Coordinates of C-alpha atoms in Angstrom, one line a residue:
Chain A
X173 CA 6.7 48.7 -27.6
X174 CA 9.2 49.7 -24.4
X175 CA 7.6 50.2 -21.1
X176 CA 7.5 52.7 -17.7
X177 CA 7.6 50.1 -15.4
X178 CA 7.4 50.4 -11.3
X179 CA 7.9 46.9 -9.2
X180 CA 6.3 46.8 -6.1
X181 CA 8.1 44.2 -4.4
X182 CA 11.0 42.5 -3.6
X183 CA 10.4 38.8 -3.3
X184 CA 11.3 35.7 -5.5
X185 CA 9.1 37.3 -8.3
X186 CA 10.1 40.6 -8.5
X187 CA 13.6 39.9 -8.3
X188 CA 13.3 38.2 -11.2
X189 CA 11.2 40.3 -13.1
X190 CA 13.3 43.1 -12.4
X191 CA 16.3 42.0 -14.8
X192 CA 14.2 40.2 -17.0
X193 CA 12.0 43.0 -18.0
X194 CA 15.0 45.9 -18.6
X195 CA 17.5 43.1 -20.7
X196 CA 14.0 43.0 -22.8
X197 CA 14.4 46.6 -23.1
X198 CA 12.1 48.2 -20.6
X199 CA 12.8 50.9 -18.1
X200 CA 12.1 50.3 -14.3
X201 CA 11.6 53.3 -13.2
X202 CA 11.0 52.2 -9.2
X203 CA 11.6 49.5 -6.7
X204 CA 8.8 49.3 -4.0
X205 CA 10.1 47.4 -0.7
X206 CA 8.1 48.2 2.3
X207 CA 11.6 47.7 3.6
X208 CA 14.2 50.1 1.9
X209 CA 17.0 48.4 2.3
X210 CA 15.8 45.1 0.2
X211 CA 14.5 47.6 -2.6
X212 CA 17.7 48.9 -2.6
X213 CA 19.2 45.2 -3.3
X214 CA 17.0 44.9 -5.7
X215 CA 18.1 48.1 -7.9
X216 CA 21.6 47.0 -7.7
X217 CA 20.5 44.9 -10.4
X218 CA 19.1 47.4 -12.9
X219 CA 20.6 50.7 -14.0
X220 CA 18.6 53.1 -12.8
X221 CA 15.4 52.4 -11.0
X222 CA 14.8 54.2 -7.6
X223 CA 14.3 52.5 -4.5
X224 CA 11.5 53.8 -2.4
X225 CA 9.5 52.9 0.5
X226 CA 6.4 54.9 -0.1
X227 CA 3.6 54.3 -2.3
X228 CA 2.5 57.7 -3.2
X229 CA 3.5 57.4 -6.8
X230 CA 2.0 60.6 -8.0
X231 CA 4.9 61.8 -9.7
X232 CA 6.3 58.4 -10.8
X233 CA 6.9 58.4 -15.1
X234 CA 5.8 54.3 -15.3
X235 CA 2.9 53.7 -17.2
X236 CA 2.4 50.2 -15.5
X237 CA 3.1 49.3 -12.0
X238 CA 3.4 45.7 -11.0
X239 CA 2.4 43.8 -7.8
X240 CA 5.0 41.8 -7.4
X241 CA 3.9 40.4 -3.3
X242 CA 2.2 37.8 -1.3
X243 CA -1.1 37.4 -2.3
X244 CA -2.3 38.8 1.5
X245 CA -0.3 42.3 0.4
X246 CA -2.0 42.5 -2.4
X247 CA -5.2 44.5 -1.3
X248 CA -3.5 46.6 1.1
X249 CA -0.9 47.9 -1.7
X250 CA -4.0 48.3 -3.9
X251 CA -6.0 50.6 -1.5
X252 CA -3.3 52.9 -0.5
X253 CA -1.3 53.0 -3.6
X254 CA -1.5 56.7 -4.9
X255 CA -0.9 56.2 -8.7
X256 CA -0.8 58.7 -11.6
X257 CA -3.4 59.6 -14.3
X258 CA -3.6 57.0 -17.3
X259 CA -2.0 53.8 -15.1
X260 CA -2.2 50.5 -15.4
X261 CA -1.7 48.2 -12.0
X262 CA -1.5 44.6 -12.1
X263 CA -0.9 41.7 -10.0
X264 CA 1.8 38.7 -10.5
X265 CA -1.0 36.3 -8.5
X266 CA -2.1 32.9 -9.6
X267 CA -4.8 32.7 -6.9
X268 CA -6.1 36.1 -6.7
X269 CA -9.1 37.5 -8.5
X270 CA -8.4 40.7 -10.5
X271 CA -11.1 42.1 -9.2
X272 CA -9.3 42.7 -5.9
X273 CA -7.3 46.0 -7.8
X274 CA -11.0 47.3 -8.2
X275 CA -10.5 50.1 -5.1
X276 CA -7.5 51.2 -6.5
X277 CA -6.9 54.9 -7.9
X278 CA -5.8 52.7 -11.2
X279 CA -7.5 53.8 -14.6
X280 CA -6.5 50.2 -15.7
X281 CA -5.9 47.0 -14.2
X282 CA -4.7 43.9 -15.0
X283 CA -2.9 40.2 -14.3
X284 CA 0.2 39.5 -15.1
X285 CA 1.1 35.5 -13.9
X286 CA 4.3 33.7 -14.7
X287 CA 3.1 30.4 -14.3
X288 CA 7.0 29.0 -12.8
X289 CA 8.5 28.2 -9.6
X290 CA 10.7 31.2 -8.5
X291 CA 13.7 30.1 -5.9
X292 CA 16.3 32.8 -5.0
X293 CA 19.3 32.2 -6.9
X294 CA 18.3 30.0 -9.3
X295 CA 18.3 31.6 -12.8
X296 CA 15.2 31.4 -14.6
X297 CA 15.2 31.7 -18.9
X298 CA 11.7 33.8 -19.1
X299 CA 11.8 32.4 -22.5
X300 CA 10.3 29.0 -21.0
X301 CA 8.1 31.2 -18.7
X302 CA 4.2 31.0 -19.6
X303 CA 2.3 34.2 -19.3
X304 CA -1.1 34.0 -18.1
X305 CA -2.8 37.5 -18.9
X306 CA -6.2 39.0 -17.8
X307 CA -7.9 42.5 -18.2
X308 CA -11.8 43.5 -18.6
X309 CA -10.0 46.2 -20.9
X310 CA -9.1 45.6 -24.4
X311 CA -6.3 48.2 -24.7
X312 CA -4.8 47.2 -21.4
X313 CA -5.0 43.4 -22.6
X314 CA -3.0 44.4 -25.9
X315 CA -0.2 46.0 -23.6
X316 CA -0.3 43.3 -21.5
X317 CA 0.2 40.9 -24.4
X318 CA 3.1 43.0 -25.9
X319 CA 5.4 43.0 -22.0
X320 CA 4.4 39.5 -21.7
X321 CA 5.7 38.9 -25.4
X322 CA 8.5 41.1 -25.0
X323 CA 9.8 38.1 -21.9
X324 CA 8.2 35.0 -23.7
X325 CA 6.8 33.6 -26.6
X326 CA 4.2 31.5 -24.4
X327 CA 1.4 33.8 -23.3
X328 CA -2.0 33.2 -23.0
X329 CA -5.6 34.7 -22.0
X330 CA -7.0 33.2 -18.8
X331 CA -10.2 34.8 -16.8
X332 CA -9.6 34.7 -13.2
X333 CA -12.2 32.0 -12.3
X334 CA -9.6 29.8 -14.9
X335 CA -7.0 31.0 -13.1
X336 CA -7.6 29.3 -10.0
X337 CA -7.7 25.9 -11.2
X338 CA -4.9 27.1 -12.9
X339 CA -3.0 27.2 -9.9
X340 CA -4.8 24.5 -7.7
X341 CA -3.2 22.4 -11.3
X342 CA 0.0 24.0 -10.9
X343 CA 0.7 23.3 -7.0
X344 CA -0.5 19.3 -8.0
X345 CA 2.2 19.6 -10.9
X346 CA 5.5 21.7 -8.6
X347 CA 4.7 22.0 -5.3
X348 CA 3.1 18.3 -5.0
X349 CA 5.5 16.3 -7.5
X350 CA 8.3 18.3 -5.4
X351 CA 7.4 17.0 -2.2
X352 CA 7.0 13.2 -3.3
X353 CA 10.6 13.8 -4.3
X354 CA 11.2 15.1 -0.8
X355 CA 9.7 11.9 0.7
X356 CA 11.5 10.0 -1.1
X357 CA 14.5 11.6 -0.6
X358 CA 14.3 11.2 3.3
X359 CA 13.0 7.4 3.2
X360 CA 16.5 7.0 1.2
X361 CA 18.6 9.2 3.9
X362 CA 17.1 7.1 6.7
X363 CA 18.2 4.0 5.3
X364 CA 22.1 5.7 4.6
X365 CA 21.3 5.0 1.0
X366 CA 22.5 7.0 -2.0
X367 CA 19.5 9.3 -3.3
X368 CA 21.6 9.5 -6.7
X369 CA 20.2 5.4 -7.5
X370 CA 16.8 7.1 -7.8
X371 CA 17.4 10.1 -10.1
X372 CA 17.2 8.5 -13.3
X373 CA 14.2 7.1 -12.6
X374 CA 12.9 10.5 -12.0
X375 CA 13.8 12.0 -14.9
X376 CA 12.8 9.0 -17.0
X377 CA 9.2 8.9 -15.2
X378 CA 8.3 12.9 -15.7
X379 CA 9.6 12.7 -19.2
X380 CA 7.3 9.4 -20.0
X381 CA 4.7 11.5 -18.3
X382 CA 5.0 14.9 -20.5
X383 CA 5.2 12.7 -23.4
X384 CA 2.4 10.1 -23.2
X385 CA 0.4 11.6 -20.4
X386 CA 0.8 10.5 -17.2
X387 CA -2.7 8.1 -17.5
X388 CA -0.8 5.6 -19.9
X389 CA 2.4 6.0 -18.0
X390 CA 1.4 5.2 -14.5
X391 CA 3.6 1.8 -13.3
X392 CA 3.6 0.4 -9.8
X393 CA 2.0 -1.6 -7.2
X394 CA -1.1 0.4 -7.4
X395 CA -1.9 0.6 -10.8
X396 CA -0.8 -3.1 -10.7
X397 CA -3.1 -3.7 -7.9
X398 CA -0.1 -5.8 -6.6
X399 CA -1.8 -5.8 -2.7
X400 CA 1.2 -7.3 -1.2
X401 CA 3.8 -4.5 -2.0
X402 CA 1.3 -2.0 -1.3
X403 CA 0.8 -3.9 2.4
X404 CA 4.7 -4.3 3.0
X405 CA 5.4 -0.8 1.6
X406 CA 2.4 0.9 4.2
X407 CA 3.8 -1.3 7.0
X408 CA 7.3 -0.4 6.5
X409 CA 6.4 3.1 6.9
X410 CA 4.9 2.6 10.2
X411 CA 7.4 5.1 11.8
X412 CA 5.6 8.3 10.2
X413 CA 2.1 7.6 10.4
X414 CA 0.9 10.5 8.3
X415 CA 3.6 9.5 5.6
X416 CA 1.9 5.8 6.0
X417 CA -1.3 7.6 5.4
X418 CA -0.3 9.4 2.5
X419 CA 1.1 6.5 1.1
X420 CA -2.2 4.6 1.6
X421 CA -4.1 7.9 0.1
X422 CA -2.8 8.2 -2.7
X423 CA -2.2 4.3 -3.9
X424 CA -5.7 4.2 -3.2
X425 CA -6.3 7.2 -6.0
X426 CA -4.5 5.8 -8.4
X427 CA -6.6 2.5 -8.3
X428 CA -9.7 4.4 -7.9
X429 CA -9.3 6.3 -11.4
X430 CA -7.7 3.9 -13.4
Chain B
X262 CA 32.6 -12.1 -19.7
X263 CA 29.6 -13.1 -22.0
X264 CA 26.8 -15.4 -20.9
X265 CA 24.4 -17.5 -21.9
X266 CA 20.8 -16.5 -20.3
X267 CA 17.3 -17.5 -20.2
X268 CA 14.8 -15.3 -19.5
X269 CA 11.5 -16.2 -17.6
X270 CA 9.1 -13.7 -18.8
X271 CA 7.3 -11.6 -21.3
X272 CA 6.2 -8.7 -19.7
X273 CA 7.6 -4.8 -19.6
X274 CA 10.8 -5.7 -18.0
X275 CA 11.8 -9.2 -19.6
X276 CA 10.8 -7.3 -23.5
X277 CA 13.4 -4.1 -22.7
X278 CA 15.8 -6.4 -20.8
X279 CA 16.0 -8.9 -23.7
X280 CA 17.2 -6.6 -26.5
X281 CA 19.4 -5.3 -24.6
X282 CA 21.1 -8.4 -22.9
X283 CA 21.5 -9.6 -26.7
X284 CA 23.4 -6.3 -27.7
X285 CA 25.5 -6.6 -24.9
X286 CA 27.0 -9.7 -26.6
X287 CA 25.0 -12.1 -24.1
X288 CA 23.3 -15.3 -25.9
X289 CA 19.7 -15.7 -24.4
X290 CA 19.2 -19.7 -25.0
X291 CA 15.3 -19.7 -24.1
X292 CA 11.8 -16.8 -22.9
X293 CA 9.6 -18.6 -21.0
X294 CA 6.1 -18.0 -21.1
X295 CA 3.5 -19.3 -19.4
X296 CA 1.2 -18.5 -22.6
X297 CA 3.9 -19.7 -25.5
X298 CA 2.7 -17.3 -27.9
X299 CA 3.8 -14.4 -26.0
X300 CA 7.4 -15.8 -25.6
X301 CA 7.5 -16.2 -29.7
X302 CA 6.8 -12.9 -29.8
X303 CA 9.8 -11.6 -27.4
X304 CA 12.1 -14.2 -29.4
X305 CA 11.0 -12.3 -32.8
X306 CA 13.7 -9.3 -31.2
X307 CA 16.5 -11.3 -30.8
X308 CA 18.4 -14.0 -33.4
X309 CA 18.5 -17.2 -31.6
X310 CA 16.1 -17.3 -28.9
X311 CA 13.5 -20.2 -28.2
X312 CA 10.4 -20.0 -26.9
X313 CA 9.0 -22.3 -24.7
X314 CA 6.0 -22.9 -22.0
X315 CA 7.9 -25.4 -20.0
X316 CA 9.9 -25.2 -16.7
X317 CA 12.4 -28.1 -17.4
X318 CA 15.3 -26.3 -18.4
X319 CA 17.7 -29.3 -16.9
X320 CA 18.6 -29.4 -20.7
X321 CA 19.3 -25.7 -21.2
X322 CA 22.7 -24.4 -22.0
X323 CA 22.1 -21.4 -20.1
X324 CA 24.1 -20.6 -16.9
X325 CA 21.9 -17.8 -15.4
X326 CA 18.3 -17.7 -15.5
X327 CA 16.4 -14.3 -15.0
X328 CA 13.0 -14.4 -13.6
X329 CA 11.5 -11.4 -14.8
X330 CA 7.6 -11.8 -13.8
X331 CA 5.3 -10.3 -11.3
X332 CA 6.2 -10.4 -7.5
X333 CA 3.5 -12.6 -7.2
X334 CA 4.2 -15.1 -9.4
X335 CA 8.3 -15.7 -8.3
X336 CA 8.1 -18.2 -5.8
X337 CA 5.7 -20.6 -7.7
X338 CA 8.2 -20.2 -10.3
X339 CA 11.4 -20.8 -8.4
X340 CA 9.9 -23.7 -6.4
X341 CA 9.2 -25.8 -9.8
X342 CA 11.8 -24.7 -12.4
X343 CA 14.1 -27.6 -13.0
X344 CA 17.5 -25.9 -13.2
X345 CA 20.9 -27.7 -14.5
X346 CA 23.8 -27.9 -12.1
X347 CA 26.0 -25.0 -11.1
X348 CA 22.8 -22.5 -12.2
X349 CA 22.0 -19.0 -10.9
X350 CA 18.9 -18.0 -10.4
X351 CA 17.8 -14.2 -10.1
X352 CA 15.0 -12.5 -9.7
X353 CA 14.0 -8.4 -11.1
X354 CA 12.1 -7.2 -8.4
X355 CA 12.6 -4.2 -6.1
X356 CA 10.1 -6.0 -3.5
X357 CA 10.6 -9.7 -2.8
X358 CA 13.8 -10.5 -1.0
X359 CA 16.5 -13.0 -1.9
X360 CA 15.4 -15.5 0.2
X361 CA 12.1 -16.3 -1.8
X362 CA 14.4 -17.8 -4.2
X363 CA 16.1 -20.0 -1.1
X364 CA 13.6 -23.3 -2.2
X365 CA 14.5 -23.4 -5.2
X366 CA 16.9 -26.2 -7.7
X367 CA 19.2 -23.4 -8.3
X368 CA 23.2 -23.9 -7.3
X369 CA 23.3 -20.0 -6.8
X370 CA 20.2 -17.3 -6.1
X371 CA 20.7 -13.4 -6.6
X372 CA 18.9 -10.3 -7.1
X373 CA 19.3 -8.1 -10.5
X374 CA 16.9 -5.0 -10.1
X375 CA 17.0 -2.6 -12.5
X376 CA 15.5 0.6 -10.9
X377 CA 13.4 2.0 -13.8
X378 CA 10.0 1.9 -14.8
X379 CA 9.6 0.3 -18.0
X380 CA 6.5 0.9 -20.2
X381 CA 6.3 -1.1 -23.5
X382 CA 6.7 0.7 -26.7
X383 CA 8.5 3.3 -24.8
X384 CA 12.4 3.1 -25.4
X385 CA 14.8 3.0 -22.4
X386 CA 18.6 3.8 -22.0
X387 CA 19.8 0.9 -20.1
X388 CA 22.8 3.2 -19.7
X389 CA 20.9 5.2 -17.3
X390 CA 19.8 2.7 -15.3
X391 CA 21.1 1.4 -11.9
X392 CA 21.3 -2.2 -11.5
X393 CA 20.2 -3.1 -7.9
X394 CA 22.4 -6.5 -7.0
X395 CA 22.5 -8.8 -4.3
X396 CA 23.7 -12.5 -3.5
X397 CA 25.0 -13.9 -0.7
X398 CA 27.4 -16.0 -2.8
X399 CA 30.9 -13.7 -3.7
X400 CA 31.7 -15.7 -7.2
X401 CA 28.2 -15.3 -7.8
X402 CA 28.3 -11.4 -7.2
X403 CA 31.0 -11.0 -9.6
X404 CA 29.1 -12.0 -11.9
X405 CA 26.2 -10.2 -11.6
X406 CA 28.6 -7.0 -11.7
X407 CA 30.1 -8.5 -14.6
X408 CA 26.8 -8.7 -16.2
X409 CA 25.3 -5.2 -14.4
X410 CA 28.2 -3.4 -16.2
X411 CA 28.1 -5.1 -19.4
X412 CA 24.2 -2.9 -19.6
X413 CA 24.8 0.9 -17.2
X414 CA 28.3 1.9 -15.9
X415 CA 26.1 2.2 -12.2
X416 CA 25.3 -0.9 -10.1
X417 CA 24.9 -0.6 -6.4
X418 CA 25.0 -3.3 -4.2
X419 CA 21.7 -3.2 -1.9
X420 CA 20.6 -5.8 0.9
X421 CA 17.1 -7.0 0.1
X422 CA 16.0 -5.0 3.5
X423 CA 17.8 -1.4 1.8
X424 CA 15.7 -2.8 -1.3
X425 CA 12.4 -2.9 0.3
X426 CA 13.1 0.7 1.5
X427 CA 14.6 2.0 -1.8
X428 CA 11.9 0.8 -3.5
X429 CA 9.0 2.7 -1.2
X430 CA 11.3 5.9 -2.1
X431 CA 11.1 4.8 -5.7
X432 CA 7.0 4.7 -5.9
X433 CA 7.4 8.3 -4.3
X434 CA 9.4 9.6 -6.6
X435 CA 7.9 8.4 -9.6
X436 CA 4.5 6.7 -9.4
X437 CA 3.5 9.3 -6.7
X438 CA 5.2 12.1 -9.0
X439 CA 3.3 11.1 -11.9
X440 CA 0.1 10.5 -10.3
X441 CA 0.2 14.8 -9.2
X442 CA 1.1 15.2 -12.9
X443 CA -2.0 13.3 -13.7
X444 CA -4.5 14.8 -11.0
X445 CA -2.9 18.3 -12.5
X446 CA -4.1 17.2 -16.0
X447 CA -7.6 16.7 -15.1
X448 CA -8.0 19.7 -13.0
X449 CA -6.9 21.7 -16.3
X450 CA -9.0 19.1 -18.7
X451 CA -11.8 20.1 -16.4
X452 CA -11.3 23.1 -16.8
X453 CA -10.9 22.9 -20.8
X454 CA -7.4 24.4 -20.0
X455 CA -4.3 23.8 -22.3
X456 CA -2.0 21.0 -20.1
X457 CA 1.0 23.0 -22.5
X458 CA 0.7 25.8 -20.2
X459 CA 2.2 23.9 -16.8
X460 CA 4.5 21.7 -19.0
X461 CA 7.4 24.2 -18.5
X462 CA 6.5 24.6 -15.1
X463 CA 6.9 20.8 -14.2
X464 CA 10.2 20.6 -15.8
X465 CA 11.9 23.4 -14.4
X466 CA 10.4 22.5 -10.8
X467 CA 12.1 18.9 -11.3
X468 CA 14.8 20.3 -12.6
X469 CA 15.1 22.3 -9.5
X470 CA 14.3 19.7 -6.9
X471 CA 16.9 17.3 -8.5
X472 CA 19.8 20.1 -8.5
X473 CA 19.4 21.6 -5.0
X474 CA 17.5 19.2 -3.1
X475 CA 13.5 19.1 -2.6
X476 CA 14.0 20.1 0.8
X477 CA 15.3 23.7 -0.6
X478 CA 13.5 23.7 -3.7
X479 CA 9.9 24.1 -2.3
X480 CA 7.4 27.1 -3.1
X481 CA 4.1 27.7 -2.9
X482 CA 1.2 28.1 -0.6
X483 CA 1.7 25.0 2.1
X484 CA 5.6 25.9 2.5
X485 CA 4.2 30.4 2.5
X486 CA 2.2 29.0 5.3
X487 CA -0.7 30.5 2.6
X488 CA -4.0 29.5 4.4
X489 CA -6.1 31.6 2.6
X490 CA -4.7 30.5 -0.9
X491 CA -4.9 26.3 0.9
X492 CA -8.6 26.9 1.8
X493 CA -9.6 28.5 -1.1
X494 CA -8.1 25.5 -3.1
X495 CA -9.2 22.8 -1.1
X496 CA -12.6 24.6 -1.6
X497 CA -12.6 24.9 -5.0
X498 CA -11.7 21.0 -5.2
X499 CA -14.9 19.8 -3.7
X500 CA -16.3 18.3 -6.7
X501 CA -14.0 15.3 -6.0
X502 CA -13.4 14.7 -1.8
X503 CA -10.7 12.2 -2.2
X504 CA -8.8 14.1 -4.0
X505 CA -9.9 17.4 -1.7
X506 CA -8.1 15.3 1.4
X507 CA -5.2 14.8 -0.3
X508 CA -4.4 18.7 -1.2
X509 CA -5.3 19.0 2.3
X510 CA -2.9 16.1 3.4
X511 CA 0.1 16.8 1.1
X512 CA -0.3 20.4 2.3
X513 CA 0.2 19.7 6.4
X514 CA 2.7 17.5 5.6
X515 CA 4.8 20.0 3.6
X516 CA 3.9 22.4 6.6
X517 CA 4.9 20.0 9.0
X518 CA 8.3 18.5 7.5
X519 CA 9.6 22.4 6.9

């Protein structure tokens, strides 16, 4: 099943999405950019979608229209979004309830969340790309299951109240894991030493982790309750306090729920 | 350049280290235990080994002696082992400095850190692991390269004050890294959500991090400056308050650092 498809949006997501969704056959029909100029980027990557700054879509031919922008944009572009009879909207949000497309002129609505981390420039294979899917309406939810298939074979139902552990998990998982490596890459940098030593030991630690859980694989001077080394380690960071206190923090978690 | 080596030790360290010293082409003479049955056990992976609970080795045919125990327990060891002449001593630890070994019988002291976390039953590549070394003695040097390179084509030379620092970086980037992954897995087990679904997620977001830097590779509410998406979460992650203050922590910090 091939769809209609409008992107509202011009951000990491959607300028993903955009490609994605016509190599798997689809037809983007319009790009939304409250600035023209980037939706006009963005359609450089399709065939034929039209760039537009206006979000009377009363004549528009998609079926589906997708939110593709900060989760703050969302209920504006919801409200003032004039869509045509029979649509489906949906959101691309991993924190916002789907009731929030409630006071739109949709027929339908819907979620539609790639559970990934989207960076500019960096290809993404959708094939890897989990699809978390939600719609009070059983026809929608079918569609919805059939675009989210036609990206990835992952795809699953998840009710909005799910969906925000879903993403408090995720941010822990990305965003958290990501900025340990950041720490670390900086305590290495101060000292003029080569970040490249430590990169194996990444690898090998996350893959441990995904394989036997990270409860059996946790090493170190916490889990180890090894005092000392967590004392010289705290002190040594005594230039950054709130680095010291994060350090303290979180060796203190990992003893507490082991 | 083959050696003959004793190990002091039976934990996660000394039992991947062994195997692998052995198909180097090394001869390890003795594994020292303090409890003798779990040095007959680590001698069961190699041919020739002998176990023993004693720490007169002025008999041994080895010519270096690895002391592959806990931080803690290194200088009681070095202090009493009876070494024979021309010996070197090393120690495995990212933590303690050279100098603990300073009181020691041996003729020659060095460090030999491999920078991986080791977890028994789980396989490692020694070929992807960086050998940390130090000594203040040049012959002695050479032949810890000698014997680095026999296990991983990398080996960096690192003062024991770079080590202390390097190994801070290395609880960051993986004990801290894996302790988000776990925190992640019980918000989703919680939840009675499928950990399968952020798998992909955690990969690609390492992936990332490694390729372009952390630095660059951030996303998601703290680094969006999000604080409706940040209070919501920290809300919702009031069951558990330690863990509350460090989404709130790990948050300003990625706010403030970017």
């Amino acid at each position: 099943m091939k769809f209609k498809i409008a992107i509202l949006g011009t951000g990491n997501v959607a300028s993903h999405l955009v490609p994605a969704l016509e190599n798997a056959g689809h037809t983007i029909t319009e790009i939304y950019g409250r600035n023209l100029e980037d939706a006009e980027k963005l359609t450089e990557k399709v065939y034929v979608a039209e760039a537009v700054d206006d979000l009377d879509f009363s004549e528009s031919e998609a079926e589906i229209f997708i939110l593709a922008v900060s989760d703050a944009a969302i209920s504006d572009i919801a409200d003032e979004i004039i869509l045509p009879e029979e649509s489906i909207l949906l959101h691309t949000s991993g924190t916002v309830p789907l009731s929030i497309l409630g006071y739109s002129s949709a027929s339908y609505t819907g979620v539609f969340y790639p559970l990934q981390t989207f960076s500019k420039g960096r290809k993404i294979d959708f094939e890897d790309v989990p699809f978390l899917l939600e719609s009070e309406d059983e026809e929608t939810l079918q569609k919805l299951k059939k675009l989210a298939k036609s990206l990835s074979p992952n795809n699953y139902l998840v009710k909005s109240k799910d969906r925000l552990a879903l993403h408090v998990a995720a941010v822990f998982a990305s965003n958290f894991t990501n900025h340990m490596i950041r720490l670390s890459e900086e305590i290495m940098a101060r000292q003029g030493l080569d970040f490249e030593m430590i990169k194996p030991l990444i690898i090998e630690s996350i893959s441990k982790s995904l394989e036997i859980g990270a409860k059996k694989a946790q090493t170190g001077p916490a889990i180890r309750g090894d005092f000392g080394t967590l004392d010289s380690h705290h002190h040594f960071l005594n230039y950054n306090e709130q680095v010291a206190e994060l350090y303290r923090l979180i060796s203190q978690d990992i003893i507490d729920v082991n």
